[in-house]
CSV table of C-alpha atoms and ligand atoms in Angstrom, one decimal:
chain,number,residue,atom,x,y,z
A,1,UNK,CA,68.8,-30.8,-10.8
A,2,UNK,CA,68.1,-34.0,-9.9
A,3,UNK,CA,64.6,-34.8,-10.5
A,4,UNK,CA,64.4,-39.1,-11.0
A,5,UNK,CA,65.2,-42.0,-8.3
A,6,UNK,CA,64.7,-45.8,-8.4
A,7,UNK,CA,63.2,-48.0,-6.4
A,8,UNK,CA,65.1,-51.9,-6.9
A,9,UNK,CA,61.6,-53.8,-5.5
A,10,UNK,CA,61.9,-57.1,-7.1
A,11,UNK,CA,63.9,-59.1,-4.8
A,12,UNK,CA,62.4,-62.1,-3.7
A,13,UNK,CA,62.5,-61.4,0.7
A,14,UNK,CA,63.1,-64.8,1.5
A,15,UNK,CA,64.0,-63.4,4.8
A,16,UNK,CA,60.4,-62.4,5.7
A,17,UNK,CA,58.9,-66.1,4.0
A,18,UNK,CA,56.2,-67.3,4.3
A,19,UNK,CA,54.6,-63.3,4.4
A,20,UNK,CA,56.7,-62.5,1.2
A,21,UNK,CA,55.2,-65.6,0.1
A,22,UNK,CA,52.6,-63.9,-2.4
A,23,UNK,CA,53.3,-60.0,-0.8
A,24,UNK,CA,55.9,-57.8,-1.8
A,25,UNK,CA,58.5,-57.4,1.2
A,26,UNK,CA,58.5,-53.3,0.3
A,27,UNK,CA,54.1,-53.6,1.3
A,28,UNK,CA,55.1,-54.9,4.9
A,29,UNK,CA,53.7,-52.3,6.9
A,30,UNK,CA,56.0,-50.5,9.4
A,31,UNK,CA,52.5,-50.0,11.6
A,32,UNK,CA,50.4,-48.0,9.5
A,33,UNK,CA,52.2,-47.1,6.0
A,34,UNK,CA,54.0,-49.4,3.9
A,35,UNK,CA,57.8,-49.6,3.5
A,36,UNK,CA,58.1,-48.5,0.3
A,37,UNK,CA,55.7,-45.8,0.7
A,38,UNK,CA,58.4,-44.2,3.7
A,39,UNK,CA,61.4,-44.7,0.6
A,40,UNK,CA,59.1,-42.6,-1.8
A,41,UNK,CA,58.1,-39.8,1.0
A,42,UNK,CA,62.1,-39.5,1.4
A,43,UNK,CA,62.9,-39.5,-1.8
A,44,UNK,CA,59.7,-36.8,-2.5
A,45,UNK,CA,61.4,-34.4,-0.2
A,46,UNK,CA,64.7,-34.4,-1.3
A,47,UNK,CA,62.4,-32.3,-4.3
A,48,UNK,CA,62.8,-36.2,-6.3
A,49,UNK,CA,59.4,-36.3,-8.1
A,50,UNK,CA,60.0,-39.2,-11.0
A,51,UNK,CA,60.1,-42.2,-9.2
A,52,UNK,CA,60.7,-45.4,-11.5
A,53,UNK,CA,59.8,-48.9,-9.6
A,54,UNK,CA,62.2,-52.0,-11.2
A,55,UNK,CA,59.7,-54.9,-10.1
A,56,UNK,CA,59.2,-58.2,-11.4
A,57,UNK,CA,56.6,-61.1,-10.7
A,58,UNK,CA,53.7,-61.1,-8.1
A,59,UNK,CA,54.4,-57.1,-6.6
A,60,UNK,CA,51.4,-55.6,-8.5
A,61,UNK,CA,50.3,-54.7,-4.7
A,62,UNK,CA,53.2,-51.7,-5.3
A,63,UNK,CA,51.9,-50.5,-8.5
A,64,UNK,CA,48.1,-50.2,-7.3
A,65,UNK,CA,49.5,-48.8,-3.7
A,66,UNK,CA,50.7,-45.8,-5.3
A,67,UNK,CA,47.1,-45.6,-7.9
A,68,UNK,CA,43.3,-44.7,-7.2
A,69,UNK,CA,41.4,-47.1,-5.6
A,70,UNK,CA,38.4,-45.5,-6.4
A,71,UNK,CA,36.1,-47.8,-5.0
A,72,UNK,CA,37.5,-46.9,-1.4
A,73,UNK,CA,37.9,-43.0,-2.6
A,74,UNK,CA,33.6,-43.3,-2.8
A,75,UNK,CA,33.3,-45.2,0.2
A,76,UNK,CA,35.0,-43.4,2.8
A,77,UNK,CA,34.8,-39.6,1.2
A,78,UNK,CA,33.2,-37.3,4.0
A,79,UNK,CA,33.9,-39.5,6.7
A,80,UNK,CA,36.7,-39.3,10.0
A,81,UNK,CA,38.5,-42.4,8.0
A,82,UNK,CA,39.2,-40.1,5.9
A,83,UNK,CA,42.9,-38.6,7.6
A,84,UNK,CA,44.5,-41.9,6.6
A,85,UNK,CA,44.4,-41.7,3.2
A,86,UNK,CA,46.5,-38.5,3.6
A,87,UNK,CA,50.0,-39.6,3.3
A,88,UNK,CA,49.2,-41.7,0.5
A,89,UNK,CA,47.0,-38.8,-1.6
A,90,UNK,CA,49.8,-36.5,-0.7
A,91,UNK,CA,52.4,-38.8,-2.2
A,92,UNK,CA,50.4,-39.1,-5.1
A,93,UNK,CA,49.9,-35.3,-6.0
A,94,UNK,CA,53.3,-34.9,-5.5
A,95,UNK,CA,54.8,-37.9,-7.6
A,96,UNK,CA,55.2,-39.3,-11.0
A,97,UNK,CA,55.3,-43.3,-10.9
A,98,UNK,CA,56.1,-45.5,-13.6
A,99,UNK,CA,57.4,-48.9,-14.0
A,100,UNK,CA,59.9,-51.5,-15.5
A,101,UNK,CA,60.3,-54.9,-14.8
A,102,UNK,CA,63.4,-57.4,-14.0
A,103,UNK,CA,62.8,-60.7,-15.5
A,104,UNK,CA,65.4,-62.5,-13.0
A,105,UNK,CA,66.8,-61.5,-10.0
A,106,UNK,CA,70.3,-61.5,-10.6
A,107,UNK,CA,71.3,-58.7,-8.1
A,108,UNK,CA,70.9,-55.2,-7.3
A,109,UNK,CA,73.5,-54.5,-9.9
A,110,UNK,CA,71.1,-56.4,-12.5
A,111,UNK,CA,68.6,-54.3,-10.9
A,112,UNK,CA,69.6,-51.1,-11.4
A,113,UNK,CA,71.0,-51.7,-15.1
A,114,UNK,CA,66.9,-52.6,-15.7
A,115,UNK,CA,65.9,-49.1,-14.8
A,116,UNK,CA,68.3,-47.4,-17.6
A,117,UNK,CA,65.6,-46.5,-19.9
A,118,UNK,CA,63.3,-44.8,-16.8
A,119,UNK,CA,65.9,-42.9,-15.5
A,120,UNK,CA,67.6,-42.1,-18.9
A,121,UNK,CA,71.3,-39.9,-19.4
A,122,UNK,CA,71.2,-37.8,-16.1
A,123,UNK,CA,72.4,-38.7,-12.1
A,124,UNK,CA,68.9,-39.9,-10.2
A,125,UNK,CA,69.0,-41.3,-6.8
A,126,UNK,CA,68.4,-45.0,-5.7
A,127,UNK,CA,66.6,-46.0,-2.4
A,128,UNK,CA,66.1,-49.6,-1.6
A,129,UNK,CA,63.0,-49.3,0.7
A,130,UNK,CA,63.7,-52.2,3.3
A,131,UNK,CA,66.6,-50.1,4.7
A,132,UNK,CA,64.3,-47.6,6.4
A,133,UNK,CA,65.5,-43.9,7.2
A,134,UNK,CA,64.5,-41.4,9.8
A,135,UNK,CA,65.3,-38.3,10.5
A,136,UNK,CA,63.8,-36.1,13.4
A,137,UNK,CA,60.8,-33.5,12.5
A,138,UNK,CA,62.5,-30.5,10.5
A,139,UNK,CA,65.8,-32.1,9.9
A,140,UNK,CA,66.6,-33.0,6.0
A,141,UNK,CA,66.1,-36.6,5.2
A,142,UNK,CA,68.7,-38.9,3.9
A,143,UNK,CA,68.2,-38.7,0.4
A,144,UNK,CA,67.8,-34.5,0.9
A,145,UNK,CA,71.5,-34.6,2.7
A,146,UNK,CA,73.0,-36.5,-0.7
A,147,UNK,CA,71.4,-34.5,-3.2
A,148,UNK,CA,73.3,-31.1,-1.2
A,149,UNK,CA,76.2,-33.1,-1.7
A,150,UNK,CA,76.0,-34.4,-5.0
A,151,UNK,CA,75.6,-30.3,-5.8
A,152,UNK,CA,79.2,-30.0,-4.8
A,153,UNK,CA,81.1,-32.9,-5.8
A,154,UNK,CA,78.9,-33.7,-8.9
A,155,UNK,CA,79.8,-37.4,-8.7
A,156,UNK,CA,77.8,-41.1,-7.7
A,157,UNK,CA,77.4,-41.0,-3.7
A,158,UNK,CA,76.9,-43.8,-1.2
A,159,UNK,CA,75.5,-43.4,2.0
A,160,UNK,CA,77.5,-45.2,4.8
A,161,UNK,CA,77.6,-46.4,8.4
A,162,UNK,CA,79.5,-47.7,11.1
A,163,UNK,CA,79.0,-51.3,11.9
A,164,UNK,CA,79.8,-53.3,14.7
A,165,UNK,CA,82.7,-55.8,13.5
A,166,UNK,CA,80.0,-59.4,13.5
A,167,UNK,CA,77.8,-57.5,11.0
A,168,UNK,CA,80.6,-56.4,8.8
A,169,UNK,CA,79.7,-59.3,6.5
A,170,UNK,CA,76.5,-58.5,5.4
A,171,UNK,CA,77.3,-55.3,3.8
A,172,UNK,CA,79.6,-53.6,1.0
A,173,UNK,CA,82.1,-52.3,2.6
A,174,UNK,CA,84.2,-48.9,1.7
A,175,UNK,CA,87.9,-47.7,2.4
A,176,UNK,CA,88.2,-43.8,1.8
A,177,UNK,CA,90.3,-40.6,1.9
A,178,UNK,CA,88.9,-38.5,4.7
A,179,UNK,CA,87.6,-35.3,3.2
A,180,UNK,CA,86.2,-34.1,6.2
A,181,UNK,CA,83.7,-34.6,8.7
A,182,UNK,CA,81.9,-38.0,8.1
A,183,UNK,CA,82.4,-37.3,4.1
A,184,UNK,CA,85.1,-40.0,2.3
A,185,UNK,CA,86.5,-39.8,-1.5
A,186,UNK,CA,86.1,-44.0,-2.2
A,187,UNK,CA,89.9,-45.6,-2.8
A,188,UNK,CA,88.2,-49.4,-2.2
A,189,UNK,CA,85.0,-51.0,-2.1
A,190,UNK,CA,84.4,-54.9,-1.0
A,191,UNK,CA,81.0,-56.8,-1.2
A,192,UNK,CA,80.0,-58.6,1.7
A,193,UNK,CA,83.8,-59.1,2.9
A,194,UNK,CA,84.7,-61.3,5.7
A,195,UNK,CA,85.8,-59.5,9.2
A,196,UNK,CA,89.0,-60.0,8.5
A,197,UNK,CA,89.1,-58.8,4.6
A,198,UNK,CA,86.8,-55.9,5.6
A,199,UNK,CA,88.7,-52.7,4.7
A,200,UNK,CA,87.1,-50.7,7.5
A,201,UNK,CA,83.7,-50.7,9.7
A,202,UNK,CA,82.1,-48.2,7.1
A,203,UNK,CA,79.1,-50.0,5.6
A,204,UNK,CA,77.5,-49.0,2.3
A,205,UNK,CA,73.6,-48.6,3.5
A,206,UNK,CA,70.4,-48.3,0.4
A,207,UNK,CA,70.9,-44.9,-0.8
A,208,UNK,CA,73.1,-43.8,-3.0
A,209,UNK,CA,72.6,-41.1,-5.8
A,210,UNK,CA,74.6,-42.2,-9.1
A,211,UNK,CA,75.9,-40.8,-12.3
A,212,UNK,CA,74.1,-42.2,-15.1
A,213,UNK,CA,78.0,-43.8,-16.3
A,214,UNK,CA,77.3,-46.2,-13.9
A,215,UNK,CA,74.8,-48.0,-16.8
A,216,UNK,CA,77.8,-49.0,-19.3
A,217,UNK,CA,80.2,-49.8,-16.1
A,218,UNK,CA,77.3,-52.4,-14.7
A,219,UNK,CA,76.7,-53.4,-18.2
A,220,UNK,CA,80.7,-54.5,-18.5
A,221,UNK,CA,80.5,-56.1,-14.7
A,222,UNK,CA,81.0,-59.6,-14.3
A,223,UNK,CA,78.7,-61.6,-12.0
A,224,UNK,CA,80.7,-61.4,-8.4
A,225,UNK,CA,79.8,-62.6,-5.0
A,226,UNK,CA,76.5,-65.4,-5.1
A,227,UNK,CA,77.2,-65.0,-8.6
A,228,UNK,CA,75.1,-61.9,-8.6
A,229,UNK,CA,75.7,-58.7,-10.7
A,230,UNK,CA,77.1,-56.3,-7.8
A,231,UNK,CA,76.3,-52.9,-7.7
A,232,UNK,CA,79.4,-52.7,-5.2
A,233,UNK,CA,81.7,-53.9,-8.1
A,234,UNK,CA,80.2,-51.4,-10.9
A,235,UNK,CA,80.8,-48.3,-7.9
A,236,UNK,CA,84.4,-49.5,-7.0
A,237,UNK,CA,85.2,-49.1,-11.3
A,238,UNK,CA,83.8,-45.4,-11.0
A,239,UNK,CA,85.4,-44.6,-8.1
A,240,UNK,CA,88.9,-45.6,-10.0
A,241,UNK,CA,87.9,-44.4,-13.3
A,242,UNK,CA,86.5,-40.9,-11.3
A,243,UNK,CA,85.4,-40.6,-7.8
A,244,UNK,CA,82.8,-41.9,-5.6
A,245,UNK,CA,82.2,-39.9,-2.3
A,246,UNK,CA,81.1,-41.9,0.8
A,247,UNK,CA,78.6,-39.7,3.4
A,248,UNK,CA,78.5,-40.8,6.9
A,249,UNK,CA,74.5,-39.9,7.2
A,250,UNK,CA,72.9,-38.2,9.7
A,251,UNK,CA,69.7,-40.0,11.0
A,252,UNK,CA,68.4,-43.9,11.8
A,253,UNK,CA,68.5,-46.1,9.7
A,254,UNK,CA,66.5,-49.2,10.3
A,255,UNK,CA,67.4,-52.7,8.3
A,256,UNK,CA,63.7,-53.7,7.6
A,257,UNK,CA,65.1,-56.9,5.0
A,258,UNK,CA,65.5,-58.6,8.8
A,259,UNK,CA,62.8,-59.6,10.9
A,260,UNK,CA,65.0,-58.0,14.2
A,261,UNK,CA,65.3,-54.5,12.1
A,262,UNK,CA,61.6,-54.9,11.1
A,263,UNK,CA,60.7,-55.3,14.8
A,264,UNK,CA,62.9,-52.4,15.8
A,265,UNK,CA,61.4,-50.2,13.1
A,266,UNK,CA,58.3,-51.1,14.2
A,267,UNK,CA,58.4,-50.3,18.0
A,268,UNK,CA,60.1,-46.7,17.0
A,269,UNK,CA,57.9,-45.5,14.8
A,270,UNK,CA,55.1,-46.6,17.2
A,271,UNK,CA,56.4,-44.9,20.4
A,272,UNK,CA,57.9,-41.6,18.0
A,273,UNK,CA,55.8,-41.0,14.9
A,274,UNK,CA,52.8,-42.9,14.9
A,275,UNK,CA,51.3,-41.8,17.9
A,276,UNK,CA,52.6,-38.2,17.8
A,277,UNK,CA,50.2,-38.5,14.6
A,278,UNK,CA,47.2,-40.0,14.9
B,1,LIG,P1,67.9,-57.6,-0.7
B,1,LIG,O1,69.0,-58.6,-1.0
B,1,LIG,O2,67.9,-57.0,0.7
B,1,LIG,O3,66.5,-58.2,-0.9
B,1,LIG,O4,68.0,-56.5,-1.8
B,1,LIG,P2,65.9,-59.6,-1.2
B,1,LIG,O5,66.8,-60.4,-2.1
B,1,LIG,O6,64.5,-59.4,-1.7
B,1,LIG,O7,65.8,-60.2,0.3
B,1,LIG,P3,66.2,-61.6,0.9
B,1,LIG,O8,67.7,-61.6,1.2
B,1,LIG,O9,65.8,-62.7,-0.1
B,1,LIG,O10,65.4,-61.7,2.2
B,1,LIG,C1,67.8,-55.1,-1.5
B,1,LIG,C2,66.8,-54.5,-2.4
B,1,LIG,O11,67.1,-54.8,-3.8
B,1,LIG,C3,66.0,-55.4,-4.5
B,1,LIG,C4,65.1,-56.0,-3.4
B,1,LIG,O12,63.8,-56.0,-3.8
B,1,LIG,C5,65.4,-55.0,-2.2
B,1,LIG,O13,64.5,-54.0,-2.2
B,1,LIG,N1,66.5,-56.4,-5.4
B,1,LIG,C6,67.5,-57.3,-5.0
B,1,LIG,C7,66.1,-56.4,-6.7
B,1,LIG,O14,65.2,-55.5,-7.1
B,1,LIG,N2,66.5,-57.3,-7.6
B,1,LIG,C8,67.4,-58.2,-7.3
B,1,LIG,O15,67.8,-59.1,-8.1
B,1,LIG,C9,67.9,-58.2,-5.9
């Protein structure tokens, strides 16, 4: 039913300089695979094959990750290297890829309004990859959970998070009617509010599956906080106009956009997934 997600990738990662310098931020390896390349095998498995990349200057290294490299294909055919081009080939089978690019970076917002023509009149899910998401072996990812939600409630989802009060400011941050369990119906929505403003601890984390409305309501969104088109703003109109549902996820989530998450990521994949693998 829901067959398309997008992948915001042109942001700038100025909090990774000077290795975002000429490198995408979404090609820093969490040890052995890439961070966007763990956003597309979610995003895969929630049974979301179309995958459209909004990128913009110097991340070509995304669009050739996700190609033949036939060169290497040749050179390592036959041999034991072989194993680790497994994730990526699987990926590959599996996916569609195609690309669009934002000119200037003027917000996630901006962002998504870029992808319209890629993911066309119908919901598709958004992943922004530097917010990395695990889930134990044989439990659904993140994306998977939403897309059995969106089945029910047929409207744009955010996932969501508690946060501890010092971090509340680097988030969008929801109020909601409790619907049950971890699931809220959205009443308020603030972008990056001060502790005091914040309308609860519940932060909106990078996944979020969203009714293709949401294209005209960005498109009528003035610029709001760091004068940057907010997708936060655009959700808080739906929610008003509709409903937005809020789903307390079940899994890690890792903030990769911060040297501290990266480092986190990197230990517990390390000690819990890479070497259980190779
Ligand atoms: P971030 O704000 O975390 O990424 O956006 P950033 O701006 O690249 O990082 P810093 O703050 O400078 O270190 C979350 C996601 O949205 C994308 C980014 O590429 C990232 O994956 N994004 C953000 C865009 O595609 N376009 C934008 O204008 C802004």
């Amino acid at each position: 039913m829901i067959k398309k997600c997008l992948f915001p990738v042109a942001g700038y990662g100025t909090r990774f300089l000077p290795a975002t310098k000429s490198m995408p931020k979404e090609m820093l390896p969490v040890v052995n695979k890439p961070l966007v390349q763990y956003g597309v095998e979610e995003c895969l498995e929630a049974g979301l094959a179309e995958v459209g990349f909004v990128t913009g200057r110097g991340k070509r290294a995304i669009a050739d990750h996700f190609d033949l490299n036939y060169e290497l294909e040749r050179e390592i055919a036959g041999t034991s290297k072989e194993q680790y081009l497994a994730s990526i080939r699987n990926v590959m089978e599996k996916g569609q890829f195609s690309l669009t690019r934002q000119t200037s970076m003027k917000g996630l917002g901006d962002a998504i309004l870029n992808g319209r023509r890629l993911m066309g009149d119908e919901p598709f899910g958004v992943v922004l990859s530097d917010d990395l998401c695990l889930t134990d072996k044989g439990e659904d990812g993140v994306l998977a959970q939403m897309v059995k939600l969106f089945k029910q409630f047929r409207c744009s989802i955010v996932a969501i998070q508690e946060v501890p009060e010092d971090q509340i400011s680097k988030f969008g941050v929801i109020a909601g009617d409790k619907i049950k369990d971890g699931l809220f119906q959205v009443t308020d929505m603030v972008e990056k509010p001060a502790p005091e403003d914040a309308p609860s601890n519940l932060a909106i984390i990078g996944r979020y599956i969203l009714t293709p409305d949401i294209f005209d309501i960005i498109e009528s969104t003035a610029p709001g906080k760091n004068g940057e088109v907010q997708l936060t703003d655009a959700l808080l109109t739906q929610a008003k106009n509709g409903c937005v549902m809020a789903y307390k996820f079940k899994g890690r989530r890792f903030d990769c956009g911060s040297v501290e998450g990266f480092v986190d990521a990197t230990n517990y994949v390390y000690e819990n997934v890479y070497s259980k693998e190779f």
